[in-house]
XYZ file of C-alpha atoms in Angstrom:
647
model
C -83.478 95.118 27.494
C -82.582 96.112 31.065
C -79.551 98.216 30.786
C -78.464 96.213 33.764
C -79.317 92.928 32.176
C -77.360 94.035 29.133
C -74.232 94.697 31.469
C -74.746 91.438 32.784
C -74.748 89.749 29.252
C -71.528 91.429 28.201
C -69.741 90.685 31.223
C -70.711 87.033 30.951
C -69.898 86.873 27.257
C -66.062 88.272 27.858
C -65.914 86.111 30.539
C -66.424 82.974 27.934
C -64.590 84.415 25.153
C -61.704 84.585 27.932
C -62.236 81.239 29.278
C -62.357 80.063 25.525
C -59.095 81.031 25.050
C -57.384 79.643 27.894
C -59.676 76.561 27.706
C -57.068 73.148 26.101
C -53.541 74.027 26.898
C -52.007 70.703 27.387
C -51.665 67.417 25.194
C -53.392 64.244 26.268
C -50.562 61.651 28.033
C -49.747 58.204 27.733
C -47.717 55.593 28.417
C -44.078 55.124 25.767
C -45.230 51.339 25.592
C -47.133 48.799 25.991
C -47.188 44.913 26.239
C -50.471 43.331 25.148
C -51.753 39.520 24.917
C -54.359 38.410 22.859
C -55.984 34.764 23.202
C -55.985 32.816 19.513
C -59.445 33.139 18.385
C -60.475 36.087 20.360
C -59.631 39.816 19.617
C -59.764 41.904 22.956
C -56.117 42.756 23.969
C -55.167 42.732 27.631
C -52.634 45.617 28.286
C -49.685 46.185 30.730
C -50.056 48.822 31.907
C -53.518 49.293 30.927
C -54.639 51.835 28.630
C -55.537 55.402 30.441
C -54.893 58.559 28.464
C -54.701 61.607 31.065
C -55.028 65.295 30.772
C -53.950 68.238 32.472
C -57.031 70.318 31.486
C -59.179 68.239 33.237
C -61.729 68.747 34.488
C -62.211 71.399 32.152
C -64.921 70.214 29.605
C -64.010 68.785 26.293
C -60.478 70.159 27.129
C -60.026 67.904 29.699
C -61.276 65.249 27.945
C -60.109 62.190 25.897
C -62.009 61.561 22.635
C -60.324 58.976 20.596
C -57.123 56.862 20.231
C -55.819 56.433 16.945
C -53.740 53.024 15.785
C -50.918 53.724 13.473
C -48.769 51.177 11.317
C -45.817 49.536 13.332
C -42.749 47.998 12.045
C -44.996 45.027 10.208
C -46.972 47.894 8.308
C -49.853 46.072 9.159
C -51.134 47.076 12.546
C -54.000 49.797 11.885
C -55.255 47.469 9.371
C -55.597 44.317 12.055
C -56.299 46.616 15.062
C -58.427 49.387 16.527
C -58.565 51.664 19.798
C -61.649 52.765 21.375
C -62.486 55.159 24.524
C -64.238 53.425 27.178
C -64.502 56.561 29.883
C -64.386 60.311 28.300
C -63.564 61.698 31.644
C -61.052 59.229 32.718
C -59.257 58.491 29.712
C -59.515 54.744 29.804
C -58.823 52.717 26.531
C -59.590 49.221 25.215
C -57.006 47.504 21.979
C -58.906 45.256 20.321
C -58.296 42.819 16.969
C -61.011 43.617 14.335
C -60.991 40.082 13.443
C -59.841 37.011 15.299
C -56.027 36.204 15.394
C -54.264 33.274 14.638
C -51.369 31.891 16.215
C -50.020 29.746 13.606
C -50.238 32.660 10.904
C -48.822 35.393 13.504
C -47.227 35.555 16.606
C -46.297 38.741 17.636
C -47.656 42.135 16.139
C -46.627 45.877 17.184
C -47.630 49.305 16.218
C -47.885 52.871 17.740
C -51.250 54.182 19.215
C -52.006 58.350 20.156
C -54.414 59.698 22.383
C -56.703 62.951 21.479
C -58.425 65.378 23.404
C -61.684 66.728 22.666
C -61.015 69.922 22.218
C -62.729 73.259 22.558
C -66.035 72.157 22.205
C -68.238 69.328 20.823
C -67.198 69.931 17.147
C -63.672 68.979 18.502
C -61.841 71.982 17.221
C -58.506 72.720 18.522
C -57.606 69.431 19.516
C -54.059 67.813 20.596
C -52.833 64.904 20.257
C -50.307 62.567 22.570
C -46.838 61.366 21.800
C -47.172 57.608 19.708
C -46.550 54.524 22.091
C -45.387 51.158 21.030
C -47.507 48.447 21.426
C -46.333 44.772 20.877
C -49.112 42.617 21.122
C -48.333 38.493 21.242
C -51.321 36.026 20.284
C -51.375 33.369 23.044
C -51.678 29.783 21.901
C -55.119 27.801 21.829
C -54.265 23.981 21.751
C -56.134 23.467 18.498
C -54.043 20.959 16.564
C -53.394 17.298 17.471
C -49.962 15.666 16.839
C -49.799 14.292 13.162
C -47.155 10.972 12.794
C -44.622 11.956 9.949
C -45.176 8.219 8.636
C -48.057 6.269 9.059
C -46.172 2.961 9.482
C -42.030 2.576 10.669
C -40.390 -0.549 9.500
C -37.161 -2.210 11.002
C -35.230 -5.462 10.922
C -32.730 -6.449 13.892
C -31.055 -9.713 13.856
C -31.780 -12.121 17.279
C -30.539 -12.735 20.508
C -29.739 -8.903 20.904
C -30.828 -5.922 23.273
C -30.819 -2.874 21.838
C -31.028 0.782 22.765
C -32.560 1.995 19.232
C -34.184 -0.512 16.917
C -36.522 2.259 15.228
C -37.529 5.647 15.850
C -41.154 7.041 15.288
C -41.794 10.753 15.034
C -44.958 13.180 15.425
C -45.440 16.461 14.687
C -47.575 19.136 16.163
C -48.920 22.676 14.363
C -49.832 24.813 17.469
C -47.417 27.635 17.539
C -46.220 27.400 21.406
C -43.796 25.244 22.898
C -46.117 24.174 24.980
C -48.969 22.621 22.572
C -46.053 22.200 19.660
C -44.070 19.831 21.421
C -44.604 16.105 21.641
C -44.514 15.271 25.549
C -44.683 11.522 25.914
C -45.019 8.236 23.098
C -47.153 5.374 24.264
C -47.041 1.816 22.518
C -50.697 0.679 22.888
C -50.615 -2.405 22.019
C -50.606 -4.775 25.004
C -48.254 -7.321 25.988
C -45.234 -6.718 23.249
C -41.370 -7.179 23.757
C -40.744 -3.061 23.153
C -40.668 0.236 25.221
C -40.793 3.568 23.949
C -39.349 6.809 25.391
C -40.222 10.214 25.389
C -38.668 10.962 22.364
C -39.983 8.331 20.042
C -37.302 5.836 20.318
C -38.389 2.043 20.824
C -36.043 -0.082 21.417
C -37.232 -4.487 22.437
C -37.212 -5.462 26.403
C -35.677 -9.262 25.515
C -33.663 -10.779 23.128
C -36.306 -11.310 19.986
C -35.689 -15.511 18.920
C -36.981 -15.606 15.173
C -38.108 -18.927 15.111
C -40.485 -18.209 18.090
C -41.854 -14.917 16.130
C -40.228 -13.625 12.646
C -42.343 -10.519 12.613
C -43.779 -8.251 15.132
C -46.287 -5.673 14.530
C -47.908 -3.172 16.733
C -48.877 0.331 17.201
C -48.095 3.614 18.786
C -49.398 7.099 19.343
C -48.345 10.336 20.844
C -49.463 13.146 22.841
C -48.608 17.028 22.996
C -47.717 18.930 26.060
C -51.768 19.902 26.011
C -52.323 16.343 26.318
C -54.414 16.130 22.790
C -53.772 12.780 20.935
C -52.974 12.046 17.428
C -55.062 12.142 15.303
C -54.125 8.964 14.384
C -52.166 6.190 15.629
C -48.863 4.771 13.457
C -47.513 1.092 12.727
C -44.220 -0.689 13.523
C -43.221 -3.611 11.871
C -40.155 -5.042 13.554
C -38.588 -8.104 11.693
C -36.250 -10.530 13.309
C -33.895 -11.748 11.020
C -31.837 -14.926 12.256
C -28.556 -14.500 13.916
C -25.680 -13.601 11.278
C -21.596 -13.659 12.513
C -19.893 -11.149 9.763
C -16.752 -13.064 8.363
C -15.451 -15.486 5.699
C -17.990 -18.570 5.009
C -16.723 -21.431 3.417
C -12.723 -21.063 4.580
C -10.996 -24.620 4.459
C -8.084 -24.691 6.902
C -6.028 -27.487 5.186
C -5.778 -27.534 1.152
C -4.013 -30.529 -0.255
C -1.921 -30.062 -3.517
C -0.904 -33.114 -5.432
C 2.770 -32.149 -7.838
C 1.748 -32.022 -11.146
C -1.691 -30.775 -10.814
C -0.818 -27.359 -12.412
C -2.461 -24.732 -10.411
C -5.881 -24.800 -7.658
C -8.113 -22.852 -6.590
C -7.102 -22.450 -3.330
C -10.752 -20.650 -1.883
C -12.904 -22.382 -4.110
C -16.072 -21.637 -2.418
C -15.626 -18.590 0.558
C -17.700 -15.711 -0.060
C -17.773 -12.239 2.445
C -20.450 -12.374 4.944
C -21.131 -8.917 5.952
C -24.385 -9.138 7.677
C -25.811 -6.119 5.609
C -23.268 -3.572 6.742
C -22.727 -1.486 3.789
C -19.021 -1.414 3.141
C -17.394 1.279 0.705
C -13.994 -0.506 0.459
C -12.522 -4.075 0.858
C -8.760 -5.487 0.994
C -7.878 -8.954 1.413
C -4.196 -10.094 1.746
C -3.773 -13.674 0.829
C 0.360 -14.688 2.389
C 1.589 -17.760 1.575
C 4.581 -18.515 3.251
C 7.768 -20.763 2.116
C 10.564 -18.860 3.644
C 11.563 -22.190 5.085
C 11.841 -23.462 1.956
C 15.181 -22.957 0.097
C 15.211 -19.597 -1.008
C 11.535 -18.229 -0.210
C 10.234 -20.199 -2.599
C 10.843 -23.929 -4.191
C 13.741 -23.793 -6.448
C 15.649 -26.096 -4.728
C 14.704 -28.982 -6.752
C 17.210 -27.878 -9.456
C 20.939 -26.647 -8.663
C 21.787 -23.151 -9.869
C 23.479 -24.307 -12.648
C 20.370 -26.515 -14.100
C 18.511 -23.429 -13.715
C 20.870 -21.589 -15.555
C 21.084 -24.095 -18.251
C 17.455 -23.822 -18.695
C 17.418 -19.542 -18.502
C 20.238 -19.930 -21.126
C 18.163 -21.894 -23.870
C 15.659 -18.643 -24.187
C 18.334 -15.957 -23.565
C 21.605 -14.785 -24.934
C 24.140 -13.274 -22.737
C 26.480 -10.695 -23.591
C 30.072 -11.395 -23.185
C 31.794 -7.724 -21.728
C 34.444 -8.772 -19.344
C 32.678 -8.191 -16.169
C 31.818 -8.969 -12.752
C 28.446 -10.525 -12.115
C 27.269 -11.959 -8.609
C 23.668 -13.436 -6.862
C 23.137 -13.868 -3.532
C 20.855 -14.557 -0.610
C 20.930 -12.571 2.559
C 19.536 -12.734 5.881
C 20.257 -10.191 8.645
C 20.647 -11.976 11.771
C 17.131 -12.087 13.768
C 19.303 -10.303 17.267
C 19.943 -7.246 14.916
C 17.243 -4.171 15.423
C 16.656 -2.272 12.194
C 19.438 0.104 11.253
C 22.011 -0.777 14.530
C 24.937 -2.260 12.500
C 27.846 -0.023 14.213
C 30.571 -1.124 11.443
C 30.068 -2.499 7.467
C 29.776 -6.048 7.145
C 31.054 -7.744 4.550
C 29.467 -10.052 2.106
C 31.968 -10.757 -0.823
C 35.664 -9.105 -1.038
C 38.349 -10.015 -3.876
C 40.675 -8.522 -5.228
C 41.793 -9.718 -9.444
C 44.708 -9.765 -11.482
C 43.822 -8.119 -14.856
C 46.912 -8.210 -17.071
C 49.487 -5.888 -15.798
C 47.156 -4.470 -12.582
C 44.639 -5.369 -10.224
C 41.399 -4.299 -9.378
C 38.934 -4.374 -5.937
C 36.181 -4.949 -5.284
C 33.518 -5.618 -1.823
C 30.285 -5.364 -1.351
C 29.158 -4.773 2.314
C 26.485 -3.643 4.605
C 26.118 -1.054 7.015
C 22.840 -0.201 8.814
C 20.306 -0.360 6.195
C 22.768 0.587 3.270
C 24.226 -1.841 0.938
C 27.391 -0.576 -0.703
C 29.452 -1.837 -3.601
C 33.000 -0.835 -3.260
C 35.145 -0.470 -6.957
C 38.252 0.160 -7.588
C 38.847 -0.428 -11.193
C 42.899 -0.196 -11.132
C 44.322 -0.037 -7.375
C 47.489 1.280 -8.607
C 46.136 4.365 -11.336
C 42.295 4.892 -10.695
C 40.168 6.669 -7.935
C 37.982 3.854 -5.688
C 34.072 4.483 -6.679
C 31.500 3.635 -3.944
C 27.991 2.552 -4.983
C 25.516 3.026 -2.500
C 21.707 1.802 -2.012
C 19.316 2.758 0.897
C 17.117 -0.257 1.280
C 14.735 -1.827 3.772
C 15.283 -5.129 2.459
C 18.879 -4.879 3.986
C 17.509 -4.832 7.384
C 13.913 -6.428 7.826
C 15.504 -10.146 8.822
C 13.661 -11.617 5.751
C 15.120 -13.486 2.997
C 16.075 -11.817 0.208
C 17.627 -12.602 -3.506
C 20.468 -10.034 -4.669
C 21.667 -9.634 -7.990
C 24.352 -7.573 -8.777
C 25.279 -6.576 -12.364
C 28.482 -4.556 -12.680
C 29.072 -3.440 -16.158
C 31.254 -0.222 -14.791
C 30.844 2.115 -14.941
C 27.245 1.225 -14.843
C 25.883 -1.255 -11.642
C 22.762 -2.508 -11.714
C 20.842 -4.138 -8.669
C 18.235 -6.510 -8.573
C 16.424 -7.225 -5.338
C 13.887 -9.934 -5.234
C 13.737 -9.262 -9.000
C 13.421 -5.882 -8.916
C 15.836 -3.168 -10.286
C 17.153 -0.402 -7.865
C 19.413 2.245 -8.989
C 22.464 3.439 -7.187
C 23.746 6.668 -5.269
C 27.361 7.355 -6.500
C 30.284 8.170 -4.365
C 33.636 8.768 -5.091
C 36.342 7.489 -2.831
C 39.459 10.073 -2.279
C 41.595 6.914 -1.192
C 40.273 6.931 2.058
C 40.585 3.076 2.132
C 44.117 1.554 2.578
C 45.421 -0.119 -0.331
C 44.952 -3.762 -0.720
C 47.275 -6.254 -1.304
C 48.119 -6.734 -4.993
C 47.400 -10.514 -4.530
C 44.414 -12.487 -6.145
C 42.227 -13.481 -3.358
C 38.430 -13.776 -2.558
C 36.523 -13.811 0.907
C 32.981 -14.306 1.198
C 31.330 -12.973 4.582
C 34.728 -10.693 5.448
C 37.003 -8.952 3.701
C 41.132 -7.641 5.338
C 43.106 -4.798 5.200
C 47.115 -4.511 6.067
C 47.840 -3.894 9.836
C 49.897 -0.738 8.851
C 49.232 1.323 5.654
C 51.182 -0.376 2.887
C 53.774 2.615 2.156
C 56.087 0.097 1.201
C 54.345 -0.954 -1.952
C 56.321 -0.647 -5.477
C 55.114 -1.258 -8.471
C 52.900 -3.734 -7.068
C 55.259 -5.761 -5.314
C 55.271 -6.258 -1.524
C 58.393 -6.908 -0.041
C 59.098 -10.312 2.001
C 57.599 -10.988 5.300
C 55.146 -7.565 4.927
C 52.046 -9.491 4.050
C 50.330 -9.198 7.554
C 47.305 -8.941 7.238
C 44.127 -9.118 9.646
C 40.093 -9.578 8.959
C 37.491 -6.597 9.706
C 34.055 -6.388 8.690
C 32.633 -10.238 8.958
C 29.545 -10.695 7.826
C 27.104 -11.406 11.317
C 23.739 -12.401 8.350
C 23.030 -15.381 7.030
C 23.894 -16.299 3.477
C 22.822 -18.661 0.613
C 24.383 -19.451 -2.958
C 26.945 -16.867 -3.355
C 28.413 -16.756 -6.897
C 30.445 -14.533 -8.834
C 30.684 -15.062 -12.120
C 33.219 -12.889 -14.018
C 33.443 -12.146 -17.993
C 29.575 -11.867 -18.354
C 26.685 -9.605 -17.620
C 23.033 -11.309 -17.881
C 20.151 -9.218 -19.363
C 16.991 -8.420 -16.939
C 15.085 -10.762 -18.638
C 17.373 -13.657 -17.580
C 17.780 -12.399 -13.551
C 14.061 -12.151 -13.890
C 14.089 -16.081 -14.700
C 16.629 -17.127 -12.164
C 14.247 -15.151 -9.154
C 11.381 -16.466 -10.701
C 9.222 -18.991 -8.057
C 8.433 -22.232 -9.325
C 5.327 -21.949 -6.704
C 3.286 -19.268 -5.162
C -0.048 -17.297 -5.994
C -1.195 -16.689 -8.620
C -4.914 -15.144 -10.493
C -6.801 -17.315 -12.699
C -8.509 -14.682 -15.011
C -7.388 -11.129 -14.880
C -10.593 -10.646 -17.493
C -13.033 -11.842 -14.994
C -12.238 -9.320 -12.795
C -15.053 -6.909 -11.743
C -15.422 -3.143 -12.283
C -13.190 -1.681 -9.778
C -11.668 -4.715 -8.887
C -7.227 -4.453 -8.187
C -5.186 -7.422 -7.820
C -1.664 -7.188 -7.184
C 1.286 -9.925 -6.736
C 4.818 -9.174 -5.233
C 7.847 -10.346 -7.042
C 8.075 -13.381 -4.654
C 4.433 -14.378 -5.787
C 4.187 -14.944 -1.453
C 2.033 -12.185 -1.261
C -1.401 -10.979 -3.018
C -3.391 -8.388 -2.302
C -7.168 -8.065 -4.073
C -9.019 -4.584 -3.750
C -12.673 -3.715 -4.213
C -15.667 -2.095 -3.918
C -18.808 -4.240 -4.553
C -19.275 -7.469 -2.559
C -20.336 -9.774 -5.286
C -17.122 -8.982 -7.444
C -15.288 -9.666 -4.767
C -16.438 -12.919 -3.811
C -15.928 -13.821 -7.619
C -12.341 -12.563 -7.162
C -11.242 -14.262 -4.149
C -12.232 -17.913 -5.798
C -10.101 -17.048 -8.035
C -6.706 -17.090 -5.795
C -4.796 -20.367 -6.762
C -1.779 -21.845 -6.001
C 0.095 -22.809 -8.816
C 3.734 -25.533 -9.036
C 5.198 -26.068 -12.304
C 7.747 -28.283 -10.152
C 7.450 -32.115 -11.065
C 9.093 -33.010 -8.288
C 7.836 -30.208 -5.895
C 9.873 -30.405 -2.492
C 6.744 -31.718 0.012
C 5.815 -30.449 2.916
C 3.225 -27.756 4.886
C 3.045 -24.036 3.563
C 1.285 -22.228 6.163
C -1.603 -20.003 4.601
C -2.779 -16.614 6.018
C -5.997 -13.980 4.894
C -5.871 -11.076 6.336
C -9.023 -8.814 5.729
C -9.546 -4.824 5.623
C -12.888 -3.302 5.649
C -14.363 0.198 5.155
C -17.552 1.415 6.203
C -19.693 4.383 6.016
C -20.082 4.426 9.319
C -16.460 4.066 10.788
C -17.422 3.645 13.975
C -19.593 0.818 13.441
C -17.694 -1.194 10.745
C -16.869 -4.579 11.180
C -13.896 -6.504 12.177
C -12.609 -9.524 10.603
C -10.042 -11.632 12.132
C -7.274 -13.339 10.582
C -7.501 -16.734 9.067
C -5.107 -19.153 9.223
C -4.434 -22.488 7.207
C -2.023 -24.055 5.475
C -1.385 -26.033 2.518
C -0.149 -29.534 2.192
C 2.071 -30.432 -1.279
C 1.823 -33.966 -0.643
C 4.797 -36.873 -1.729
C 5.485 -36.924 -5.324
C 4.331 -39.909 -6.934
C 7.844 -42.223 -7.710
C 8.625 -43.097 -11.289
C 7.642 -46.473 -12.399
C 10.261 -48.200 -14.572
C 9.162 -51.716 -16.134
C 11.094 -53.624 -17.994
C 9.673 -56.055 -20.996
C 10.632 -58.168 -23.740
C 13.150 -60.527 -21.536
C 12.874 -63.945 -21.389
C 12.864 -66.483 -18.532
C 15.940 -67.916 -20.257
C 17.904 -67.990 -23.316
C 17.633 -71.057 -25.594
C 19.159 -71.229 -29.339
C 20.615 -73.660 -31.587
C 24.242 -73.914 -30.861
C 25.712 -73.170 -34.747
C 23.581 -69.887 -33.509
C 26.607 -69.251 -30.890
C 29.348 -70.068 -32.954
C 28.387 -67.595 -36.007
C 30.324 -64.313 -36.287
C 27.845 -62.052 -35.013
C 27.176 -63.677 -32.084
C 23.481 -64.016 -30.531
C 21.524 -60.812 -29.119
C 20.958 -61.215 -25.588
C 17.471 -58.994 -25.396
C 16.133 -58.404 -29.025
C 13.070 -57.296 -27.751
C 13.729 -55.388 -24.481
C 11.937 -52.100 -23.744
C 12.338 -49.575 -20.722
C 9.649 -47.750 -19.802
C 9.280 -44.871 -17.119
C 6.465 -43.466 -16.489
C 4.713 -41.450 -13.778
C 1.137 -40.846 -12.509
C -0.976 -38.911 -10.559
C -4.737 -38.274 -9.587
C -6.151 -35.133 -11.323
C -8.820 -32.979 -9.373
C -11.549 -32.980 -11.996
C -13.848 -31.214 -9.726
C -12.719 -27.942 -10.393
C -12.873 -28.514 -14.173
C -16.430 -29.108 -13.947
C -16.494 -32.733 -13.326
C -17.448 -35.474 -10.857
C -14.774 -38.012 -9.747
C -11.257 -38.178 -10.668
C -8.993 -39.052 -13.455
C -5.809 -40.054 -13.523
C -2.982 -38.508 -15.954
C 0.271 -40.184 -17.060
């Protein structure tokens, strides 16, 4: 070789080797992120911002160069598997994402993993080559409207009664499995059947355009289909099956405003044949109150057919009393109607006395003040300490009749109100009273006390022209058979007798009662209440109800009726109201006793040595009295048709 060529050579060959090691001193650059979309079914991915890879080598070759991208695993781990990276433009460093396989919406929405650019290095075997930073790429699969809406039933059945408009009588549904809100959603309903009574909005409720009349059509059937927001139908169309049911009023069928009772009949049914009409509401809970009321007669209830001490002579036959040596009384009170609950300034009076016993005397008055009844004792007004017995009571102020009893065995007092026991609230009395006047004397309705405090009293005396006296604490109530009876005490059992009603309501068989049926009667037997849960029981129960007179001669006259019904429903806000019903019932005019007389002759006619004999001549040898009484018997509720008649 040319010596000079060979210089040549060398110099060229240093020149390379120090080119070649300056050659690929930077790292390919990319974008930190990307957002890509991807069309369902298709697998190119559209970048922002698109994919370039750039170089500061360039235009150095290979150096300046981009050879590859490579796809990494993103948060899902499954990116590198679903996507790849190729290089479109060596020079320029432009990229294309694509899916290796189509992509489905429904299965995956959104996917992301990292993605590097590389250079090409020193020469074509690619040695020394860098590599980018990793950038994010989130890449969202855009919806193809591919599924049709898909009714959740196939046929929607409803029943409204007639005559009504209503907003909802029946909702139909669709769904949709496209995974955008734009081919997922159902846009519009459409009732294709022509020329029916209904409309049907946007979100599947179908309500009717007229009042639906059963008689003209029971049953109306047609159909309906919906649409997505891609406009696709579905696939296919559903049924509704609207039934008009005729018009039904929610209350108490079968209610008889007057019921006749006949004395002596015993007891009646007094709703023989009213059942609960609910108009398929489902209820959870029923009450019914059944009041009958005869405050206006006698005491509350009839006993004034027999005088209290008939009624006594009757208690007594079944029941003892004890003899102890004290103070019994009964009474019925009535607030006045002008007096508001509690507003009694002062105590009223009902009964005061004051008794001789031996040697001593002893007070005693029982009074009212607000709602507070209090008995007042004072076993020995010269030696013992005044005891005051008190009872907190709403019966003392609710303007209702009541019965008292009051049972004073001291020191134990009992009190009976409308048959029931109370017990007491003792207070002891420091003397805070004046005296009273060592003289036997009784007050009913207002009691006295001396003008000045009786200082002047020895050894129970009072001294000439000191008995002034003046009345406090009148009674302002009304009041009805007061007695006192001293030197006995009655058992329970006996008060319980005298309060008893000899009418009112009454159940005709507790054992008939359904499961999780109540029934409950107040002392008075004016009020009952029945409880339940289950329709059908109580229906049974409330024909049940009777009114029942053991009276023979029960006082005649109207006893006005009231039910008063309570319902619960699962659905508070829809649960029905019943009014209240109002009757009454008629105890007609005792039948009079019929007396006949037989066995007496039109005249008298004997021999006259008849007359003269010792013995004389029986006027009416064969005379009878009879008295008898009858009445009509309602057979009907035994079972039979017609009537009979009893004697």
């Amino acid at each position: 070789m040319d010596r000079m060529n060979f210089l040549s050579f060398f110099l060229l060959c240093l020149t390379s080797v120090a080119s070649g090691n300056k050659a690929n001193k930077h790292k390919p650059w990319i974008e930190t992120e990307y957002q890509g979309i991807v069309m369902e079914n298709d697998n190119t991915v559209l970048l922002n911002p698109p994919l370039f890879a750039l170089d500061k080598d360039a235009p150095l070759h290979y150096a300046g160069e981009i050879c590859g991208f490579r796809v990494h695993n993103g948060p899902s781990g499954s990116g590198s598997v679903q996507f790849e990276a190729v290089v479109l433009d060596r020079s320029t460093g432009e990229g294309l994402v694509r899916s290796k396989e189509p992509l489905d919406c429904e299965s995956q929405r959104e996917h992301s993993f990292t993605i590097q650019a590389y250079d090409c290095g020193e020469g074509p075997d690619g040695v020394n080559s860098k590599k980018s930073h990793k950038a994010t790429v989130h890449v969202r699969v855009n919806d193809v409207n591919e599924f049709s809406p898909v009714f959740v039933e196939r046929r929607y059945e409803a029943s409204v009664p007639e005559g009504r408009l209503f907003d909802r009588i029946v909702r139909v549904e669709a769904l949709d499995a496209d995974c955008s809100p734009q081919y997922s959603q159902i846009c519009f309903y459409d009732i294709i059947t022509p020329n029916v009574p209904f409309a049907i909005d946007n979100d599947g409720n179908i309500k009717n355009t007229e009042p639906l009349d059963s008689k003209r059509q029971r049953v109306h059937t047609f159909w309906v289909t919906a649409f997505d927001c891609g406009k696709n139908r579905a696939q296919a169309d559903a049924q509704v099956v609207v039934t008009v049911k005729p018009s039904c009023k929610p209350g108490w069928i079968g209610w008889t405003k007057r019921v006749e009772y006949t004395p002596g009949s015993g007891s009646i049914p007094l709703f023989p044949s009213l059942h609960l009409e609910t108009c398929e509401e489902t209820v959870w809970n029923i009450q019914a109150t059944v009041e009958l009321q005869t405050g206006h007669i006698g005491k509350g209830c009839d006993r004034d057919s027999y005088s209290d001490r008939s009624v006594r002579r009757t208690v007594w036959a079944t029941t003892s009393p004890s003899s102890c040596g004290c103070v019994r009384g009964g009474a019925n009170i009535q607030p006045t109607t002008t007096q508001t609950r509690g507003s009694r300034k002062e105590e009223e009076t009902i009964v005061c006395s004051t008794v001789r016993n031996d040697d001593s005397f002893s007070h005693y008055s029982l009074s009212v003040h607000g709602c507070r009844l209090s008995l007042f004792y004072w076993p020995d007004v010269s030696a013992a300490r005044p005891v005051k017995f008190l009872w907190k009571l709403e019966q003392v102020c609710d303007s209702e009749w009541h019965h008292l009893s009051l049972s004073v065995q001291f020191p134990s007092v009992t009190l009976y109100v409308d048959g029931v026991t109370f017990d007491p609230a003792l207070i002891h009395d420091n003397g805070a009273i004046p005296n009273p006047a060592p003289r036997q004397r009784m007050f009913i309705g207002a009691c006295w006390e001396p003008e000045e405090k009786q200082k002047e009293i020895l050894n129970n005396t009072i001294p000439e022209g000191k008995d002034s006296v003046k009345y406090v604490g009148g009674y302002h109530g009304l009041l009805s058979g007061v007695t006192v009876r001293p030197g006995s005490v009655e058992p329970h059992s006996v008060v319980e007798c005298l309060y008893a009603c000899r009418e009112g309501l009454d159940f005709g068989d507790l054992e008939t009662l359904g499961s999780g049926m109540k029934v409950h009667v107040n002392p008075s037997q004016s009020v009952l209440v029945l409880e339940g849960d289950d329709i059908e029981s109580f229906n049974r129960a409330v024909q049940q109800v009777t009114y029942r007179n053991s009276l023979r001669f029960a006082t005649p006259g109207v006893r006005p009726l009231k039910l008063t019904t309570s319902l619960r429903c699962f659905n508070e806000e829809s649960c029905l109201s019943l009014k209240q019903l109002e009757g009454y019932l008629v105890v007609l005019q005792p039948d009079a006793p019929q007396i006949s007389l037989s066995g007496v002759g039109p005249h008298l006619a004997r021999p006259a040595p008849e007359f003269e004999g010792p013995r004389g001549v029986p006027l009416f040898p064969e005379l009878r009295i009879v008295c008898s009484l009858s009445h009509a018997v309602n057979t009907a509720a035994q079972g039979m048709e017609g009537g009979a008649l009893m004697s």
